């Protein structure tokens, strides 16, 4: 039986090497990959999410934990079956055109991955048509957009308008966030959801897609 308590602890500590070792041990014991993910890796990251929301952990620590979780996931991912993958929620994530800030978006992506979702991170400074193409091509369940500048947040509305023009708006849940973005703004531009931080974004996406 893998030592999940220790695995969770090492994810929380952001200890990549220890997480890799414990994950490999669990794999060598022929443990179900899904069990390793849910009982050890994601379960540890869930604690991190809660502590971050409560203000008991800070961005650099969360990034370390997310890296440790990812290091374990990289060993487990090749063992997942096609059926395991099909069940997964697909999220396309981008920072909108004109905006180069990506630290918050990356945190959101890591949290979503820790929730077992498939994240297609398009990067920063993404024009609306490229975002919409990626939503279509990946048959995304959720589009997550981030903006950190008051001058670029309006671009989110533009993306939603392009989604509407292309007849895709009803097929995808649109989630927006970033320091200047408020719930009121999200409602005004027709987004389906807004989250103040990465851990809340994961909770909301889980709600939206369940
Ligand atoms: Co810039 N910058 N920056 N910057 N920068 C801010 C945002 C600013 C507030 C600084 C200031 O003036 N006090 C200001 C914006 C002012 C405004 O618009 N009102 C600003 C400015 C003006 C600029 C430039 C224009 C500066 C210049 O060149 N004159 C320029 C613009 C470049 C561009 O984008 N075109 C610029 C450039 C940069 C750097 C490149 C140097 C760097 C970015 C590096 C990078 O991201 N790779 C940078 C940084 C680091 C900052 C600050 C200092 C920190 C931002 C950050 O990473 N925060 C920032 C000031 C500040 O916030 N103290 C500032 C940490 C991060 C974890 O938080 O991104 O808010 P945040 O993400 C949170 C939530 O918002 C939420 O979850 C995250 C974590 O829980 N969230 C989501 C984010 N995205 C979400 C998506 C979701 C849900 C939740 O769903 C999809």
PDB file of C-alpha atoms and ligand atoms in Angstrom:
ATOM      1  CA  UNK A   1       0.000   0.000   0.000  1.00  0.00           C
ATOM      2  CA  UNK A   2       1.596   3.318  -1.080  1.00  0.00           C
ATOM      3  CA  UNK A   3       2.338   5.840   1.629  1.00  0.00           C
ATOM      4  CA  UNK A   4      -0.234   8.425   0.540  1.00  0.00           C
ATOM      5  CA  UNK A   5       0.061  10.477   3.680  1.00  0.00           C
ATOM      6  CA  UNK A   6       3.755  11.019   3.001  1.00  0.00           C
ATOM      7  CA  UNK A   7       3.058  11.705  -0.696  1.00  0.00           C
ATOM      8  CA  UNK A   8       0.495  14.388   0.231  1.00  0.00           C
ATOM      9  CA  UNK A   9       2.928  15.900   2.738  1.00  0.00           C
ATOM     10  CA  UNK A  10       5.705  16.069   0.114  1.00  0.00           C
ATOM     11  CA  UNK A  11       3.376  17.703  -2.433  1.00  0.00           C
ATOM     12  CA  UNK A  12       2.464  20.315   0.183  1.00  0.00           C
ATOM     13  CA  UNK A  13       6.192  20.814   0.957  1.00  0.00           C
ATOM     14  CA  UNK A  14       6.911  21.192  -2.778  1.00  0.00           C
ATOM     15  CA  UNK A  15       9.538  18.447  -2.617  1.00  0.00           C
ATOM     16  CA  UNK A  16       9.721  17.301  -6.260  1.00  0.00           C
ATOM     17  CA  UNK A  17      12.336  14.592  -5.748  1.00  0.00           C
ATOM     18  CA  UNK A  18      10.479  12.953  -2.851  1.00  0.00           C
ATOM     19  CA  UNK A  19       7.171  13.085  -4.749  1.00  0.00           C
ATOM     20  CA  UNK A  20       8.801  11.440  -7.782  1.00  0.00           C
ATOM     21  CA  UNK A  21      10.298   8.704  -5.613  1.00  0.00           C
ATOM     22  CA  UNK A  22       7.036   7.980  -3.780  1.00  0.00           C
ATOM     23  CA  UNK A  23       5.070   8.003  -7.042  1.00  0.00           C
ATOM     24  CA  UNK A  24       7.523   5.592  -8.657  1.00  0.00           C
ATOM     25  CA  UNK A  25       7.282   3.298  -5.638  1.00  0.00           C
ATOM     26  CA  UNK A  26       3.493   3.294  -5.929  1.00  0.00           C
ATOM     27  CA  UNK A  27       3.729   2.519  -9.679  1.00  0.00           C
ATOM     28  CA  UNK A  28       6.177  -0.319  -8.974  1.00  0.00           C
ATOM     29  CA  UNK A  29       3.619  -1.795  -6.563  1.00  0.00           C
ATOM     30  CA  UNK A  30       1.147  -1.935  -9.508  1.00  0.00           C
ATOM     31  CA  UNK A  31      -1.174   0.617  -7.926  1.00  0.00           C
ATOM     32  CA  UNK A  32      -3.990   1.963 -10.142  1.00  0.00           C
ATOM     33  CA  UNK A  33      -2.769   5.269 -11.671  1.00  0.00           C
ATOM     34  CA  UNK A  34      -6.088   6.945 -10.841  1.00  0.00           C
ATOM     35  CA  UNK A  35      -5.632   6.006  -7.188  1.00  0.00           C
ATOM     36  CA  UNK A  36      -2.125   7.508  -7.067  1.00  0.00           C
ATOM     37  CA  UNK A  37      -3.486  10.725  -8.563  1.00  0.00           C
ATOM     38  CA  UNK A  38      -6.553  11.055  -6.355  1.00  0.00           C
ATOM     39  CA  UNK A  39      -5.249   9.724  -3.038  1.00  0.00           C
ATOM     40  CA  UNK A  40      -1.765  11.204  -3.206  1.00  0.00           C
ATOM     41  CA  UNK A  41      -1.001  13.904  -5.769  1.00  0.00           C
ATOM     42  CA  UNK A  42      -4.335  15.717  -6.123  1.00  0.00           C
ATOM     43  CA  UNK A  43      -5.261  15.182  -2.538  1.00  0.00           C
ATOM     44  CA  UNK A  44      -2.053  16.957  -1.462  1.00  0.00           C
ATOM     45  CA  UNK A  45      -2.695  19.770  -3.922  1.00  0.00           C
ATOM     46  CA  UNK A  46      -6.251  20.160  -2.593  1.00  0.00           C
ATOM     47  CA  UNK A  47      -4.806  20.953   0.815  1.00  0.00           C
ATOM     48  CA  UNK A  48      -2.517  23.514  -0.845  1.00  0.00           C
ATOM     49  CA  UNK A  49      -5.550  25.098  -2.576  1.00  0.00           C
ATOM     50  CA  UNK A  50      -7.438  25.405   0.681  1.00  0.00           C
ATOM     51  CA  UNK A  51      -4.435  26.869   2.521  1.00  0.00           C
ATOM     52  CA  UNK A  52      -3.834  29.338  -0.325  1.00  0.00           C
ATOM     53  CA  UNK A  53      -7.472  30.455  -0.236  1.00  0.00           C
ATOM     54  CA  UNK A  54      -7.243  30.914   3.513  1.00  0.00           C
ATOM     55  CA  UNK A  55      -4.066  33.008   3.151  1.00  0.00           C
ATOM     56  CA  UNK A  56      -1.921  30.388   4.922  1.00  0.00           C
ATOM     57  CA  UNK A  57       0.223  29.688   1.841  1.00  0.00           C
ATOM     58  CA  UNK A  58       1.652  32.148  -0.676  1.00  0.00           C
ATOM     59  CA  UNK A  59       2.256  32.179  -4.441  1.00  0.00           C
ATOM     60  CA  UNK A  60       5.883  30.902  -4.442  1.00  0.00           C
ATOM     61  CA  UNK A  61       4.976  28.000  -2.144  1.00  0.00           C
ATOM     62  CA  UNK A  62       1.938  27.126  -4.237  1.00  0.00           C
ATOM     63  CA  UNK A  63       4.105  27.131  -7.368  1.00  0.00           C
ATOM     64  CA  UNK A  64       6.566  24.737  -5.692  1.00  0.00           C
ATOM     65  CA  UNK A  65       3.730  22.414  -4.660  1.00  0.00           C
ATOM     66  CA  UNK A  66       2.252  22.521  -8.153  1.00  0.00           C
ATOM     67  CA  UNK A  67       5.660  21.628  -9.625  1.00  0.00           C
ATOM     68  CA  UNK A  68       5.979  18.696  -7.220  1.00  0.00           C
ATOM     69  CA  UNK A  69       2.508  17.478  -8.127  1.00  0.00           C
ATOM     70  CA  UNK A  70       3.357  17.837 -11.827  1.00  0.00           C
ATOM     71  CA  UNK A  71       6.563  15.829 -11.372  1.00  0.00           C
ATOM     72  CA  UNK A  72       4.481  12.951 -10.010  1.00  0.00           C
ATOM     73  CA  UNK A  73       1.798  13.366 -12.683  1.00  0.00           C
ATOM     74  CA  UNK A  74       4.440  13.073 -15.416  1.00  0.00           C
ATOM     75  CA  UNK A  75       5.230   9.555 -14.195  1.00  0.00           C
ATOM     76  CA  UNK A  76       1.575   8.525 -13.870  1.00  0.00           C
ATOM     77  CA  UNK A  77       0.116  10.166 -17.004  1.00  0.00           C
ATOM     78  CA  UNK A  78       1.511   7.650 -19.540  1.00  0.00           C
ATOM     79  CA  UNK A  79      -0.241   4.873 -17.578  1.00  0.00           C
ATOM     80  CA  UNK A  80      -3.704   6.391 -17.847  1.00  0.00           C
ATOM     81  CA  UNK A  81      -6.014   4.616 -20.264  1.00  0.00           C
ATOM     82  CA  UNK A  82      -7.916   6.294 -23.094  1.00  0.00           C
ATOM     83  CA  UNK A  83     -11.105   5.867 -21.025  1.00  0.00           C
ATOM     84  CA  UNK A  84      -9.523   7.702 -18.078  1.00  0.00           C
ATOM     85  CA  UNK A  85      -8.651  10.575 -20.392  1.00  0.00           C
ATOM     86  CA  UNK A  86     -12.044  10.809 -22.089  1.00  0.00           C
ATOM     87  CA  UNK A  87     -13.721  11.430 -18.765  1.00  0.00           C
ATOM     88  CA  UNK A  88     -11.520  14.426 -18.192  1.00  0.00           C
ATOM     89  CA  UNK A  89     -12.757  18.021 -18.563  1.00  0.00           C
ATOM     90  CA  UNK A  90     -10.884  20.064 -21.184  1.00  0.00           C
ATOM     91  CA  UNK A  91     -10.040  23.667 -20.361  1.00  0.00           C
ATOM     92  CA  UNK A  92      -8.490  26.107 -22.832  1.00  0.00           C
ATOM     93  CA  UNK A  93      -6.628  28.826 -20.961  1.00  0.00           C
ATOM     94  CA  UNK A  94      -5.168  32.099 -22.239  1.00  0.00           C
ATOM     95  CA  UNK A  95      -4.066  35.589 -21.299  1.00  0.00           C
ATOM     96  CA  UNK A  96      -5.844  37.913 -23.728  1.00  0.00           C
ATOM     97  CA  UNK A  97      -4.331  40.009 -26.517  1.00  0.00           C
ATOM     98  CA  UNK A  98      -2.074  42.866 -25.423  1.00  0.00           C
ATOM     99  CA  UNK A  99      -1.412  41.334 -22.011  1.00  0.00           C
ATOM    100  CA  UNK A 100       1.825  39.571 -21.049  1.00  0.00           C
ATOM    101  CA  UNK A 101       1.025  38.742 -17.407  1.00  0.00           C
ATOM    102  CA  UNK A 102       0.926  34.998 -16.878  1.00  0.00           C
ATOM    103  CA  UNK A 103       1.790  34.183 -13.252  1.00  0.00           C
ATOM    104  CA  UNK A 104      -1.851  34.112 -12.114  1.00  0.00           C
ATOM    105  CA  UNK A 105      -2.972  32.242 -15.227  1.00  0.00           C
ATOM    106  CA  UNK A 106      -0.257  29.629 -14.698  1.00  0.00           C
ATOM    107  CA  UNK A 107      -1.383  29.158 -11.108  1.00  0.00           C
ATOM    108  CA  UNK A 108      -4.968  28.686 -12.301  1.00  0.00           C
ATOM    109  CA  UNK A 109      -3.748  26.121 -14.841  1.00  0.00           C
ATOM    110  CA  UNK A 110      -1.831  24.189 -12.204  1.00  0.00           C
ATOM    111  CA  UNK A 111      -4.794  24.156  -9.857  1.00  0.00           C
ATOM    112  CA  UNK A 112      -7.073  22.914 -12.642  1.00  0.00           C
ATOM    113  CA  UNK A 113      -4.581  20.174 -13.498  1.00  0.00           C
ATOM    114  CA  UNK A 114      -4.507  19.269  -9.839  1.00  0.00           C
ATOM    115  CA  UNK A 115      -8.276  18.805 -10.160  1.00  0.00           C
ATOM    116  CA  UNK A 116      -7.641  16.179 -12.849  1.00  0.00           C
ATOM    117  CA  UNK A 117      -8.609  18.461 -15.755  1.00  0.00           C
ATOM    118  CA  UNK A 118      -6.830  18.608 -19.076  1.00  0.00           C
ATOM    119  CA  UNK A 119      -5.461  22.122 -19.500  1.00  0.00           C
ATOM    120  CA  UNK A 120      -4.483  23.496 -22.886  1.00  0.00           C
ATOM    121  CA  UNK A 121      -2.554  26.632 -22.031  1.00  0.00           C
ATOM    122  CA  UNK A 122      -2.257  28.863 -25.093  1.00  0.00           C
ATOM    123  CA  UNK A 123       0.064  31.336 -23.356  1.00  0.00           C
ATOM    124  CA  UNK A 124      -0.088  35.139 -23.351  1.00  0.00           C
ATOM    125  CA  UNK A 125      -1.098  37.924 -25.752  1.00  0.00           C
ATOM    126  CA  UNK A 126      -3.573  35.718 -27.587  1.00  0.00           C
ATOM    127  CA  UNK A 127      -5.783  37.294 -30.293  1.00  0.00           C
ATOM    128  CA  UNK A 128      -9.500  36.473 -30.040  1.00  0.00           C
ATOM    129  CA  UNK A 129      -9.601  34.395 -33.216  1.00  0.00           C
ATOM    130  CA  UNK A 130      -6.759  32.150 -32.027  1.00  0.00           C
ATOM    131  CA  UNK A 131      -8.509  31.589 -28.694  1.00  0.00           C
ATOM    132  CA  UNK A 132     -11.789  30.760 -30.416  1.00  0.00           C
ATOM    133  CA  UNK A 133     -10.046  28.417 -32.897  1.00  0.00           C
ATOM    134  CA  UNK A 134      -8.471  26.556 -29.954  1.00  0.00           C
ATOM    135  CA  UNK A 135     -11.858  26.228 -28.239  1.00  0.00           C
ATOM    136  CA  UNK A 136     -13.305  24.697 -31.412  1.00  0.00           C
ATOM    137  CA  UNK A 137     -10.349  22.445 -32.250  1.00  0.00           C
ATOM    138  CA  UNK A 138     -10.115  21.026 -28.719  1.00  0.00           C
ATOM    139  CA  UNK A 139     -13.863  20.805 -28.193  1.00  0.00           C
ATOM    140  CA  UNK A 140     -13.241  22.624 -24.920  1.00  0.00           C
ATOM    141  CA  UNK A 141     -15.691  22.363 -22.039  1.00  0.00           C
ATOM    142  CA  UNK A 142     -14.367  25.561 -20.488  1.00  0.00           C
ATOM    143  CA  UNK A 143     -12.540  28.644 -21.753  1.00  0.00           C
ATOM    144  CA  UNK A 144     -10.547  30.430 -19.047  1.00  0.00           C
ATOM    145  CA  UNK A 145      -9.288  33.946 -19.772  1.00  0.00           C
ATOM    146  CA  UNK A 146      -6.954  36.048 -17.675  1.00  0.00           C
ATOM    147  CA  UNK A 147      -6.227  39.801 -17.862  1.00  0.00           C
ATOM    148  CA  UNK A 148      -4.147  41.936 -15.505  1.00  0.00           C
ATOM    149  CA  UNK A 149      -4.497  45.332 -17.161  1.00  0.00           C
ATOM    150  CA  UNK A 150      -7.524  47.595 -17.166  1.00  0.00           C
ATOM    151  CA  UNK A 151      -6.689  48.248 -20.819  1.00  0.00           C
ATOM    152  CA  UNK A 152      -6.800  44.553 -21.818  1.00  0.00           C
ATOM    153  CA  UNK A 153      -9.740  43.295 -19.780  1.00  0.00           C
ATOM    154  CA  UNK A 154     -12.161  44.589 -22.440  1.00  0.00           C
ATOM    155  CA  UNK A 155     -10.556  42.114 -24.831  1.00  0.00           C
ATOM    156  CA  UNK A 156     -12.389  39.378 -22.912  1.00  0.00           C
ATOM    157  CA  UNK A 157     -15.678  40.821 -24.153  1.00  0.00           C
ATOM    158  CA  UNK A 158     -14.333  40.783 -27.689  1.00  0.00           C
ATOM    159  CA  UNK A 159     -13.495  37.068 -27.356  1.00  0.00           C
ATOM    160  CA  UNK A 160     -17.020  36.347 -26.073  1.00  0.00           C
ATOM    161  CA  UNK A 161     -18.465  38.238 -29.061  1.00  0.00           C
ATOM    162  CA  UNK A 162     -16.360  36.174 -31.464  1.00  0.00           C
ATOM    163  CA  UNK A 163     -17.525  32.979 -29.697  1.00  0.00           C
ATOM    164  CA  UNK A 164     -21.108  34.163 -30.257  1.00  0.00           C
ATOM    165  CA  UNK A 165     -20.482  35.021 -33.922  1.00  0.00           C
ATOM    166  CA  UNK A 166     -19.031  31.564 -34.479  1.00  0.00           C
ATOM    167  CA  UNK A 167     -21.991  29.884 -32.747  1.00  0.00           C
ATOM    168  CA  UNK A 168     -19.807  28.437 -29.993  1.00  0.00           C
ATOM    169  CA  UNK A 169     -20.905  30.459 -26.972  1.00  0.00           C
ATOM    170  CA  UNK A 170     -23.482  27.885 -25.807  1.00  0.00           C
ATOM    171  CA  UNK A 171     -21.017  25.007 -26.144  1.00  0.00           C
ATOM    172  CA  UNK A 172     -18.398  26.315 -23.741  1.00  0.00           C
ATOM    173  CA  UNK A 173     -18.430  27.763 -20.213  1.00  0.00           C
ATOM    174  CA  UNK A 174     -16.470  31.009 -20.101  1.00  0.00           C
ATOM    175  CA  UNK A 175     -14.539  31.754 -16.921  1.00  0.00           C
ATOM    176  CA  UNK A 176     -12.683  35.029 -16.419  1.00  0.00           C
ATOM    177  CA  UNK A 177     -10.270  36.329 -13.808  1.00  0.00           C
ATOM    178  CA  UNK A 178      -7.282  38.530 -13.063  1.00  0.00           C
ATOM    179  CA  UNK A 179      -6.637  41.336 -10.570  1.00  0.00           C
ATOM    180  CA  UNK A 180      -8.802  44.084 -12.189  1.00  0.00           C
ATOM    181  CA  UNK A 181     -11.629  41.713 -13.193  1.00  0.00           C
ATOM    182  CA  UNK A 182     -14.685  41.750 -10.937  1.00  0.00           C
ATOM    183  CA  UNK A 183     -17.818  39.615 -10.709  1.00  0.00           C
ATOM    184  CA  UNK A 184     -19.848  42.591 -11.993  1.00  0.00           C
ATOM    185  CA  UNK A 185     -17.567  42.983 -14.989  1.00  0.00           C
ATOM    186  CA  UNK A 186     -17.806  39.250 -15.716  1.00  0.00           C
ATOM    187  CA  UNK A 187     -21.624  39.466 -15.628  1.00  0.00           C
ATOM    188  CA  UNK A 188     -21.638  42.577 -17.823  1.00  0.00           C
ATOM    189  CA  UNK A 189     -19.596  40.990 -20.602  1.00  0.00           C
ATOM    190  CA  UNK A 190     -21.631  37.752 -20.558  1.00  0.00           C
ATOM    191  CA  UNK A 191     -19.060  35.428 -18.985  1.00  0.00           C
ATOM    192  CA  UNK A 192     -20.441  32.350 -17.229  1.00  0.00           C
ATOM    193  CA  UNK A 193     -18.177  32.628 -14.214  1.00  0.00           C
ATOM    194  CA  UNK A 194     -15.554  34.644 -12.363  1.00  0.00           C
ATOM    195  CA  UNK A 195     -13.073  33.536  -9.745  1.00  0.00           C
ATOM    196  CA  UNK A 196     -10.951  35.699  -7.445  1.00  0.00           C
ATOM    197  CA  UNK A 197      -8.119  33.168  -7.141  1.00  0.00           C
ATOM    198  CA  UNK A 198      -6.772  29.925  -8.559  1.00  0.00           C
ATOM    199  CA  UNK A 199      -8.256  27.603  -5.947  1.00  0.00           C
ATOM    200  CA  UNK A 200     -11.723  29.146  -6.385  1.00  0.00           C
ATOM    201  CA  UNK A 201     -11.300  28.802 -10.163  1.00  0.00           C
ATOM    202  CA  UNK A 202     -10.849  25.054  -9.724  1.00  0.00           C
ATOM    203  CA  UNK A 203     -13.948  24.809  -7.505  1.00  0.00           C
ATOM    204  CA  UNK A 204     -15.989  26.806 -10.002  1.00  0.00           C
ATOM    205  CA  UNK A 205     -14.890  24.777 -13.023  1.00  0.00           C
ATOM    206  CA  UNK A 206     -15.776  21.598 -11.131  1.00  0.00           C
ATOM    207  CA  UNK A 207     -19.218  23.077 -10.402  1.00  0.00           C
ATOM    208  CA  UNK A 208     -19.702  24.252 -13.999  1.00  0.00           C
ATOM    209  CA  UNK A 209     -18.857  20.877 -15.490  1.00  0.00           C
ATOM    210  CA  UNK A 210     -20.419  18.455 -13.011  1.00  0.00           C
TER     211      UNK A 210
HETATM  212 CO1  LIG B   1       2.633  44.448 -14.729  1.00  0.00          CO
HETATM  213  N1  LIG B   1       1.171  45.613 -14.103  1.00  0.00           N
HETATM  214  N2  LIG B   1       2.829  45.549 -16.253  1.00  0.00           N
HETATM  215  N3  LIG B   1       4.127  43.280 -15.081  1.00  0.00           N
HETATM  216  N4  LIG B   1       2.446  43.720 -12.924  1.00  0.00           N
HETATM  217  C1  LIG B   1       0.484  45.158 -12.822  1.00  0.00           C
HETATM  218  C2  LIG B   1      -0.704  44.270 -13.141  1.00  0.00           C
HETATM  219  C3  LIG B   1       0.062  46.562 -12.204  1.00  0.00           C
HETATM  220  C4  LIG B   1      -1.162  46.504 -11.289  1.00  0.00           C
HETATM  221  C5  LIG B   1       1.293  47.192 -11.508  1.00  0.00           C
HETATM  222  C6  LIG B   1       1.003  48.586 -10.962  1.00  0.00           C
HETATM  223  O1  LIG B   1       1.007  49.549 -11.679  1.00  0.00           O
HETATM  224  N5  LIG B   1       0.743  48.695  -9.680  1.00  0.00           N
HETATM  225  C7  LIG B   1      -0.177  47.420 -13.506  1.00  0.00           C
HETATM  226  C8  LIG B   1      -1.578  47.395 -14.083  1.00  0.00           C
HETATM  227  C9  LIG B   1      -2.318  48.702 -13.880  1.00  0.00           C
HETATM  228  C10 LIG B   1      -3.669  48.643 -14.476  1.00  0.00           C
HETATM  229  O2  LIG B   1      -3.916  48.199 -15.552  1.00  0.00           O
HETATM  230  N6  LIG B   1      -4.605  49.173 -13.722  1.00  0.00           N
HETATM  231  C11 LIG B   1       0.852  46.806 -14.442  1.00  0.00           C
HETATM  232  C12 LIG B   1       1.398  47.464 -15.579  1.00  0.00           C
HETATM  233  C13 LIG B   1       0.945  48.900 -15.789  1.00  0.00           C
HETATM  234  C14 LIG B   1       2.305  46.847 -16.459  1.00  0.00           C
HETATM  235  C15 LIG B   1       2.966  47.444 -17.705  1.00  0.00           C
HETATM  236  C16 LIG B   1       2.052  48.299 -18.598  1.00  0.00           C
HETATM  237  C17 LIG B   1       4.182  48.212 -17.213  1.00  0.00           C
HETATM  238  C18 LIG B   1       4.929  48.970 -18.283  1.00  0.00           C
HETATM  239  O3  LIG B   1       5.567  48.382 -19.110  1.00  0.00           O
HETATM  240  N7  LIG B   1       4.778  50.290 -18.250  1.00  0.00           N
HETATM  241  C19 LIG B   1       3.482  46.201 -18.451  1.00  0.00           C
HETATM  242  C20 LIG B   1       2.413  45.641 -19.410  1.00  0.00           C
HETATM  243  C21 LIG B   1       2.937  44.502 -20.219  1.00  0.00           C
HETATM  244  C22 LIG B   1       1.799  43.843 -20.955  1.00  0.00           C
HETATM  245  O4  LIG B   1       1.152  42.996 -20.388  1.00  0.00           O
HETATM  246  N8  LIG B   1       1.548  44.239 -22.176  1.00  0.00           N
HETATM  247  C23 LIG B   1       3.667  45.242 -17.303  1.00  0.00           C
HETATM  248  C24 LIG B   1       4.603  44.218 -17.307  1.00  0.00           C
HETATM  249  C25 LIG B   1       4.851  43.353 -16.271  1.00  0.00           C
HETATM  250  C26 LIG B   1       5.964  42.330 -16.246  1.00  0.00           C
HETATM  251  C27 LIG B   1       6.224  41.685 -17.620  1.00  0.00           C
HETATM  252  C28 LIG B   1       7.230  43.052 -15.806  1.00  0.00           C
HETATM  253  C29 LIG B   1       5.493  41.359 -15.106  1.00  0.00           C
HETATM  254  C30 LIG B   1       4.693  40.157 -15.620  1.00  0.00           C
HETATM  255  C31 LIG B   1       5.501  38.886 -15.629  1.00  0.00           C
HETATM  256  C32 LIG B   1       4.637  37.714 -15.905  1.00  0.00           C
HETATM  257  O5  LIG B   1       3.457  37.657 -15.634  1.00  0.00           O
HETATM  258  N9  LIG B   1       5.268  36.703 -16.470  1.00  0.00           N
HETATM  259  C33 LIG B   1       4.547  42.247 -14.319  1.00  0.00           C
HETATM  260  C34 LIG B   1       4.115  41.976 -12.996  1.00  0.00           C
HETATM  261  C35 LIG B   1       4.799  40.808 -12.310  1.00  0.00           C
HETATM  262  C36 LIG B   1       3.129  42.745 -12.337  1.00  0.00           C
HETATM  263  C37 LIG B   1       2.661  42.644 -10.875  1.00  0.00           C
HETATM  264  C38 LIG B   1       3.794  43.241 -10.032  1.00  0.00           C
HETATM  265  C39 LIG B   1       2.331  41.289 -10.340  1.00  0.00           C
HETATM  266  C40 LIG B   1       1.291  40.516 -11.140  1.00  0.00           C
HETATM  267  C41 LIG B   1       1.264  39.082 -10.639  1.00  0.00           C
HETATM  268  O6  LIG B   1       1.857  38.202 -11.228  1.00  0.00           O
HETATM  269  N10 LIG B   1       0.611  38.868  -9.488  1.00  0.00           N
HETATM  270  C42 LIG B   1       1.372  43.563 -10.883  1.00  0.00           C
HETATM  271  C43 LIG B   1       1.192  44.380  -9.629  1.00  0.00           C
HETATM  272  C44 LIG B   1       0.550  43.603  -8.521  1.00  0.00           C
HETATM  273  O7  LIG B   1      -0.403  42.854  -8.756  1.00  0.00           O
HETATM  274  N11 LIG B   1       1.037  43.777  -7.340  1.00  0.00           N
HETATM  275  C45 LIG B   1       1.476  44.270 -12.177  1.00  0.00           C
HETATM  276  C46 LIG B   1       0.587  37.543  -8.803  1.00  0.00           C
HETATM  277  C47 LIG B   1      -0.521  36.684  -9.401  1.00  0.00           C
HETATM  278  C48 LIG B   1      -0.542  35.334  -8.696  1.00  0.00           C
HETATM  279  O8  LIG B   1      -1.735  37.341  -9.176  1.00  0.00           O
HETATM  280  O9  LIG B   1      -2.159  37.637 -11.644  1.00  0.00           O
HETATM  281  O10 LIG B   1      -3.704  38.696  -9.913  1.00  0.00           O
HETATM  282  P1  LIG B   1      -2.811  37.578 -10.324  1.00  0.00           P
HETATM  283  O11 LIG B   1      -3.638  36.215 -10.326  1.00  0.00           O
HETATM  284  C49 LIG B   1      -4.481  35.819  -9.269  1.00  0.00           C
HETATM  285  C50 LIG B   1      -5.928  36.267  -9.439  1.00  0.00           C
HETATM  286  O12 LIG B   1      -6.068  37.493 -10.108  1.00  0.00           O
HETATM  287  C51 LIG B   1      -6.595  35.114 -10.101  1.00  0.00           C
HETATM  288  O13 LIG B   1      -5.907  33.979  -9.587  1.00  0.00           O
HETATM  289  C52 LIG B   1      -4.530  34.315  -9.402  1.00  0.00           C
HETATM  290  C53 LIG B   1      -3.940  33.592  -8.209  1.00  0.00           C
HETATM  291  O14 LIG B   1      -4.810  33.177  -7.272  1.00  0.00           O
HETATM  292  N12 LIG B   1      -6.606  34.969 -11.554  1.00  0.00           N
HETATM  293  C54 LIG B   1      -7.585  34.239 -12.151  1.00  0.00           C
HETATM  294  C55 LIG B   1      -5.751  35.375 -12.490  1.00  0.00           C
HETATM  295  N13 LIG B   1      -6.131  34.949 -13.686  1.00  0.00           N
HETATM  296  C56 LIG B   1      -7.253  34.244 -13.509  1.00  0.00           C
HETATM  297  C57 LIG B   1      -8.061  33.561 -14.426  1.00  0.00           C
HETATM  298  C58 LIG B   1      -9.184  32.902 -13.923  1.00  0.00           C
HETATM  299  C59 LIG B   1      -9.508  32.932 -12.578  1.00  0.00           C
HETATM  300  C60 LIG B   1      -8.709  33.589 -11.659  1.00  0.00           C
HETATM  301  O15 LIG B   1     -10.003  32.214 -14.706  1.00  0.00           O
HETATM  302  C61 LIG B   1      -9.605  31.880 -16.006  1.00  0.00           C
END
